[in-house]
Amino acid sequence: NAGVTQTPKFQVLKTGQSMTLQCAQDMNHNSMYWYRQDPGMGLRLIYYSASEGTTDKGEVPNGYNVSRLNKREFSLRLESAAPSQTSVYFCASSYQAQETQYFGPGTRLLVL
Amino acid sequence: GDSVTQMEGPVTLSEEAFLTINCTYTATGYPSLFWYVQYPGEGLQLLLKATKADDKGSNKGFEATYRKETTSFHLEKGSVQVSDSAVYFCALKMGTYKYIFGTGTRLKVLA
């Protein structure tokens, strides 16, 4: 039982490049989330998926897209990376939206 | 708007010392309150929570009491161990999806 896994662990991009961050959970959870964490700030919600087939914007969605590929997987895509997107990205999941969230180890992204 | 403020770190303590990490919040309604912990190289894990005023959450020797009158949820432990070294996040939850996290406090415990 791996919990929530994220790939890659670390990535360096040039401005304008695109990439997809992958997230998977093996806990049969219905809801999944993407957060970013910047120095001196708490985690901020980018997008969430309440259930398979639905996605909604969180607090800071600009510059990102998401795909809930199936119940297990929830990916985050940067179409044209910008230095302002340099951050640590966390994926999380919960059985239902109102319940405890379980987090992955994070992806550290550097955009030059 | 809703917010969480927690003490800046790092906090450095000797083993068996008493720990307090302060957390205060601002919220328009009646949030649930949480402490999450992040060990090196791992994701955030729920440490404890409290869902209403005067509730006390506890786990692994850590405690925090939901104080509505002081809008606080301070984390305490009577005797820290080296294995408690981690980053601790205070958070509140309003409604179904909206979590507000603090900036995190790094704790380092020396043997």
mmCIF file of C-alpha atoms in Angstrom:
data_model
loop_
_atom_site.group_PDB
_atom_site.id
_atom_site.type_symbol
_atom_site.label_atom_id
_atom_site.label_comp_id
_atom_site.label_asym_id
_atom_site.label_seq_id
_atom_site.Cartn_x
_atom_site.Cartn_y
_atom_site.Cartn_z
ATOM 1 C CA ASN A 1 0.000 0.000 0.000
ATOM 2 C CA ALA A 2 1.986 2.979 -1.297
ATOM 3 C CA GLY A 3 -0.563 5.671 -0.391
ATOM 4 C CA VAL A 4 -0.169 8.754 -2.577
ATOM 5 C CA THR A 5 2.727 8.740 -5.038
ATOM 6 C CA GLN A 6 4.005 11.608 -7.164
ATOM 7 C CA THR A 7 6.373 11.743 -10.110
ATOM 8 C CA PRO A 8 8.810 13.233 -10.731
ATOM 9 C CA LYS A 9 10.402 14.171 -7.408
ATOM 10 C CA PHE A 10 12.344 17.037 -8.935
ATOM 11 C CA GLN A 11 12.235 18.822 -12.282
ATOM 12 C CA VAL A 12 13.965 21.775 -13.906
ATOM 13 C CA LEU A 13 12.204 23.528 -16.790
ATOM 14 C CA LYS A 14 12.977 26.467 -18.994
ATOM 15 C CA THR A 15 10.415 29.248 -19.359
ATOM 16 C CA GLY A 16 7.813 28.265 -21.940
ATOM 17 C CA GLN A 17 8.318 24.515 -21.660
ATOM 18 C CA SER A 18 5.450 22.246 -20.732
ATOM 19 C CA MET A 19 5.252 19.316 -18.389
ATOM 20 C CA THR A 20 2.803 17.100 -16.530
ATOM 21 C CA LEU A 21 3.053 16.183 -12.884
ATOM 22 C CA GLN A 22 1.642 12.774 -12.118
ATOM 23 C CA CYS A 23 -0.210 11.685 -9.000
ATOM 24 C CA ALA A 24 -1.690 8.311 -8.111
ATOM 25 C CA GLN A 25 -3.349 6.866 -5.005
ATOM 26 C CA ASP A 26 -4.104 3.276 -4.129
ATOM 27 C CA MET A 27 -6.505 3.915 -1.240
ATOM 28 C CA ASN A 28 -9.707 3.875 -3.325
ATOM 29 C CA HIS A 29 -10.265 7.541 -2.495
ATOM 30 C CA ASN A 30 -12.889 9.533 -4.357
ATOM 31 C CA SER A 31 -11.447 13.052 -3.998
ATOM 32 C CA MET A 32 -8.037 14.304 -5.107
ATOM 33 C CA TYR A 33 -6.258 17.655 -4.840
ATOM 34 C CA TRP A 34 -3.273 19.616 -6.100
ATOM 35 C CA TYR A 35 -1.533 22.188 -3.888
ATOM 36 C CA ARG A 36 1.502 24.383 -4.270
ATOM 37 C CA GLN A 37 3.788 25.536 -1.484
ATOM 38 C CA ASP A 38 5.928 28.632 -1.792
ATOM 39 C CA PRO A 39 8.539 29.918 0.654
ATOM 40 C CA GLY A 40 6.942 31.751 3.555
ATOM 41 C CA MET A 41 3.452 30.673 2.554
ATOM 42 C CA GLY A 42 1.174 27.834 3.427
ATOM 43 C CA LEU A 43 -0.116 25.293 0.947
ATOM 44 C CA ARG A 44 -2.571 26.755 -1.561
ATOM 45 C CA LEU A 45 -5.131 24.725 -3.468
ATOM 46 C CA ILE A 46 -4.699 24.781 -7.254
ATOM 47 C CA TYR A 47 -7.403 22.348 -8.428
ATOM 48 C CA TYR A 48 -9.406 19.543 -6.944
ATOM 49 C CA SER A 49 -11.494 16.643 -8.164
ATOM 50 C CA ALA A 50 -14.405 15.725 -5.944
ATOM 51 C CA SER A 51 -14.964 12.463 -7.775
ATOM 52 C CA GLU A 52 -13.944 10.688 -10.947
ATOM 53 C CA GLY A 53 -15.039 12.747 -13.924
ATOM 54 C CA THR A 54 -15.191 16.129 -12.157
ATOM 55 C CA THR A 55 -12.611 18.865 -11.613
ATOM 56 C CA ASP A 56 -12.883 22.338 -10.115
ATOM 57 C CA LYS A 57 -10.671 25.363 -9.611
ATOM 58 C CA GLY A 58 -9.137 26.114 -6.267
ATOM 59 C CA GLU A 59 -7.475 29.264 -5.002
ATOM 60 C CA VAL A 60 -4.669 29.609 -7.592
ATOM 61 C CA PRO A 61 -5.648 27.816 -10.858
ATOM 62 C CA ASN A 62 -4.165 30.219 -13.425
ATOM 63 C CA GLY A 63 -1.506 28.637 -15.637
ATOM 64 C CA TYR A 64 -2.517 25.059 -14.819
ATOM 65 C CA ASN A 65 -4.786 22.363 -16.165
ATOM 66 C CA VAL A 66 -5.749 19.061 -14.603
ATOM 67 C CA SER A 67 -7.027 15.698 -15.709
ATOM 68 C CA ARG A 68 -8.716 13.087 -13.559
ATOM 69 C CA LEU A 69 -7.657 10.163 -15.690
ATOM 70 C CA ASN A 70 -9.459 7.559 -13.577
ATOM 71 C CA LYS A 71 -10.246 7.053 -9.930
ATOM 72 C CA ARG A 72 -6.574 6.510 -9.053
ATOM 73 C CA GLU A 73 -4.819 9.190 -11.091
ATOM 74 C CA PHE A 74 -4.941 12.983 -11.114
ATOM 75 C CA SER A 75 -2.425 14.878 -13.223
ATOM 76 C CA LEU A 76 -1.417 18.544 -13.235
ATOM 77 C CA ARG A 77 -0.203 20.149 -16.463
ATOM 78 C CA LEU A 78 1.784 23.313 -17.001
ATOM 79 C CA GLU A 79 1.325 24.280 -20.664
ATOM 80 C CA SER A 80 3.876 27.104 -20.706
ATOM 81 C CA ALA A 81 5.942 27.216 -17.548
ATOM 82 C CA ALA A 82 6.824 30.550 -15.953
ATOM 83 C CA PRO A 83 9.356 31.359 -13.208
ATOM 84 C CA SER A 84 6.416 32.224 -10.938
ATOM 85 C CA GLN A 85 5.476 28.540 -11.021
ATOM 86 C CA THR A 86 8.678 27.551 -9.259
ATOM 87 C CA SER A 87 7.315 25.798 -6.202
ATOM 88 C CA VAL A 88 6.815 22.514 -4.414
ATOM 89 C CA TYR A 89 3.673 20.738 -5.594
ATOM 90 C CA PHE A 90 1.729 18.366 -3.379
ATOM 91 C CA CYS A 91 -0.978 15.968 -4.403
ATOM 92 C CA ALA A 92 -3.491 14.756 -1.829
ATOM 93 C CA SER A 93 -6.513 12.481 -1.687
ATOM 94 C CA SER A 94 -9.416 11.762 0.641
ATOM 95 C CA TYR A 95 -12.150 9.153 0.723
ATOM 96 C CA GLN A 96 -14.813 11.822 0.657
ATOM 97 C CA ALA A 97 -14.336 15.569 0.327
ATOM 98 C CA GLN A 98 -15.056 16.308 3.950
ATOM 99 C CA GLU A 99 -12.642 13.741 5.331
ATOM 100 C CA THR A 100 -8.940 13.698 6.160
ATOM 101 C CA GLN A 101 -6.579 14.351 3.268
ATOM 102 C CA TYR A 102 -3.525 12.158 2.673
ATOM 103 C CA PHE A 103 -0.547 13.778 0.970
ATOM 104 C CA GLY A 104 2.146 12.650 -1.408
ATOM 105 C CA PRO A 105 5.845 13.498 -0.858
ATOM 106 C CA GLY A 106 5.812 16.434 -3.256
ATOM 107 C CA THR A 107 7.419 17.455 -6.536
ATOM 108 C CA ARG A 108 9.984 20.233 -6.446
ATOM 109 C CA LEU A 109 9.787 22.293 -9.658
ATOM 110 C CA LEU A 110 12.292 24.932 -10.733
ATOM 111 C CA VAL A 111 11.486 27.113 -13.746
ATOM 112 C CA LEU A 112 14.405 29.087 -15.134
ATOM 113 C CA GLY B 1 -10.401 36.525 4.718
ATOM 114 C CA ASP B 2 -9.684 33.288 6.524
ATOM 115 C CA SER B 3 -6.064 32.815 7.571
ATOM 116 C CA VAL B 4 -3.716 30.841 9.799
ATOM 117 C CA THR B 5 -0.657 32.270 11.525
ATOM 118 C CA GLN B 6 1.926 30.048 13.130
ATOM 119 C CA MET B 7 5.227 30.802 14.762
ATOM 120 C CA GLU B 8 8.248 30.988 12.566
ATOM 121 C CA GLY B 9 10.951 28.443 12.998
ATOM 122 C CA PRO B 10 13.183 26.785 13.219
ATOM 123 C CA VAL B 11 12.559 25.668 16.767
ATOM 124 C CA THR B 12 15.529 23.829 18.268
ATOM 125 C CA LEU B 13 15.074 21.831 21.465
ATOM 126 C CA SER B 14 16.971 19.257 23.453
ATOM 127 C CA GLU B 15 15.506 15.805 23.819
ATOM 128 C CA GLU B 16 12.882 15.587 26.592
ATOM 129 C CA ALA B 17 12.184 19.339 26.483
ATOM 130 C CA PHE B 18 8.648 20.733 26.435
ATOM 131 C CA LEU B 19 7.334 21.831 23.069
ATOM 132 C CA THR B 20 4.859 24.554 22.188
ATOM 133 C CA ILE B 21 4.188 25.673 18.630
ATOM 134 C CA ASN B 22 1.746 28.561 18.492
ATOM 135 C CA CYS B 23 -1.066 28.750 15.977
ATOM 136 C CA THR B 24 -3.796 31.375 15.718
ATOM 137 C CA TYR B 25 -6.493 31.683 13.121
ATOM 138 C CA THR B 26 -8.970 34.107 11.603
ATOM 139 C CA ALA B 27 -12.204 32.679 10.254
ATOM 140 C CA THR B 28 -15.665 34.002 9.519
ATOM 141 C CA GLY B 29 -17.445 30.813 10.558
ATOM 142 C CA TYR B 30 -16.705 27.764 12.676
ATOM 143 C CA PRO B 31 -13.783 25.927 11.176
ATOM 144 C CA SER B 32 -12.288 22.567 11.977
ATOM 145 C CA LEU B 33 -8.641 22.811 13.031
ATOM 146 C CA PHE B 34 -5.757 20.503 12.208
ATOM 147 C CA TRP B 35 -2.095 19.882 12.798
ATOM 148 C CA TYR B 36 -0.209 18.094 10.049
ATOM 149 C CA VAL B 37 3.402 16.879 10.268
ATOM 150 C CA GLN B 38 5.888 16.402 7.455
ATOM 151 C CA TYR B 39 8.900 14.185 8.075
ATOM 152 C CA PRO B 40 11.922 14.584 5.773
ATOM 153 C CA GLY B 41 11.259 13.228 2.304
ATOM 154 C CA GLU B 42 7.621 12.391 3.038
ATOM 155 C CA GLY B 43 4.200 13.914 2.471
ATOM 156 C CA LEU B 44 2.111 15.679 5.089
ATOM 157 C CA GLN B 45 0.415 13.410 7.623
ATOM 158 C CA LEU B 46 -2.503 14.303 9.837
ATOM 159 C CA LEU B 47 -1.262 14.536 13.422
ATOM 160 C CA LEU B 48 -4.452 15.597 15.208
ATOM 161 C CA LYS B 49 -7.635 17.567 14.722
ATOM 162 C CA ALA B 50 -10.471 19.265 16.579
ATOM 163 C CA THR B 51 -13.839 20.059 15.081
ATOM 164 C CA LYS B 52 -15.443 22.368 17.636
ATOM 165 C CA ALA B 53 -14.609 24.792 20.421
ATOM 166 C CA ASP B 54 -13.001 23.261 23.541
ATOM 167 C CA ASP B 55 -12.262 19.998 21.764
ATOM 168 C CA LYS B 56 -8.814 18.592 22.441
ATOM 169 C CA GLY B 57 -7.048 16.646 19.729
ATOM 170 C CA SER B 58 -4.269 14.282 20.732
ATOM 171 C CA ASN B 59 -1.951 11.772 19.099
ATOM 172 C CA LYS B 60 1.541 10.368 19.746
ATOM 173 C CA GLY B 61 1.906 12.507 22.887
ATOM 174 C CA PHE B 62 0.976 15.725 21.059
ATOM 175 C CA GLU B 63 -2.053 17.748 22.129
ATOM 176 C CA ALA B 64 -3.880 20.861 20.958
ATOM 177 C CA THR B 65 -7.058 22.489 22.270
ATOM 178 C CA TYR B 66 -9.484 24.452 20.103
ATOM 179 C CA ARG B 67 -9.795 27.821 21.886
ATOM 180 C CA LYS B 68 -12.500 29.908 20.314
ATOM 181 C CA GLU B 69 -12.064 32.840 22.728
ATOM 182 C CA THR B 70 -8.413 33.285 21.745
ATOM 183 C CA THR B 71 -8.781 31.843 18.203
ATOM 184 C CA SER B 72 -5.859 29.549 18.905
ATOM 185 C CA PHE B 73 -4.867 25.913 18.445
ATOM 186 C CA HIS B 74 -1.393 25.643 19.965
ATOM 187 C CA LEU B 75 0.477 22.352 19.630
ATOM 188 C CA GLU B 76 2.155 20.940 22.760
ATOM 189 C CA LYS B 77 4.171 17.920 23.749
ATOM 190 C CA GLY B 78 5.575 17.269 27.177
ATOM 191 C CA SER B 79 8.798 15.536 26.189
ATOM 192 C CA VAL B 80 10.094 15.672 22.621
ATOM 193 C CA GLN B 81 12.243 13.019 20.993
ATOM 194 C CA VAL B 82 14.763 13.224 18.172
ATOM 195 C CA SER B 83 12.236 11.370 16.025
ATOM 196 C CA ASP B 84 9.831 14.328 16.369
ATOM 197 C CA SER B 85 12.108 16.446 14.182
ATOM 198 C CA ALA B 86 9.891 17.522 11.298
ATOM 199 C CA VAL B 87 7.910 20.426 9.877
ATOM 200 C CA TYR B 88 4.547 21.056 11.561
ATOM 201 C CA PHE B 89 1.633 22.726 9.762
ATOM 202 C CA CYS B 90 -1.430 24.225 11.368
ATOM 203 C CA ALA B 91 -4.525 24.338 9.167
ATOM 204 C CA LEU B 92 -8.193 25.200 9.266
ATOM 205 C CA LYS B 93 -10.978 23.830 7.146
ATOM 206 C CA MET B 94 -14.059 25.768 6.149
ATOM 207 C CA GLY B 95 -16.760 23.979 4.214
ATOM 208 C CA THR B 96 -16.026 20.883 2.193
ATOM 209 C CA TYR B 97 -12.829 21.606 0.276
ATOM 210 C CA LYS B 98 -11.328 24.777 1.611
ATOM 211 C CA TYR B 99 -8.225 24.142 3.677
ATOM 212 C CA ILE B 100 -6.109 27.097 4.786
ATOM 213 C CA PHE B 101 -2.590 26.129 5.841
ATOM 214 C CA GLY B 102 -0.039 27.982 7.906
ATOM 215 C CA THR B 103 3.497 28.418 6.657
ATOM 216 C CA GLY B 104 4.897 25.523 8.699
ATOM 217 C CA THR B 105 7.274 25.426 11.660
ATOM 218 C CA ARG B 106 10.430 23.359 11.478
ATOM 219 C CA LEU B 107 11.302 21.524 14.685
ATOM 220 C CA LYS B 108 14.784 20.161 15.305
ATOM 221 C CA VAL B 109 15.361 18.025 18.387
ATOM 222 C CA LEU B 110 18.934 17.436 19.514
ATOM 223 C CA ALA B 111 20.072 14.312 21.351
#
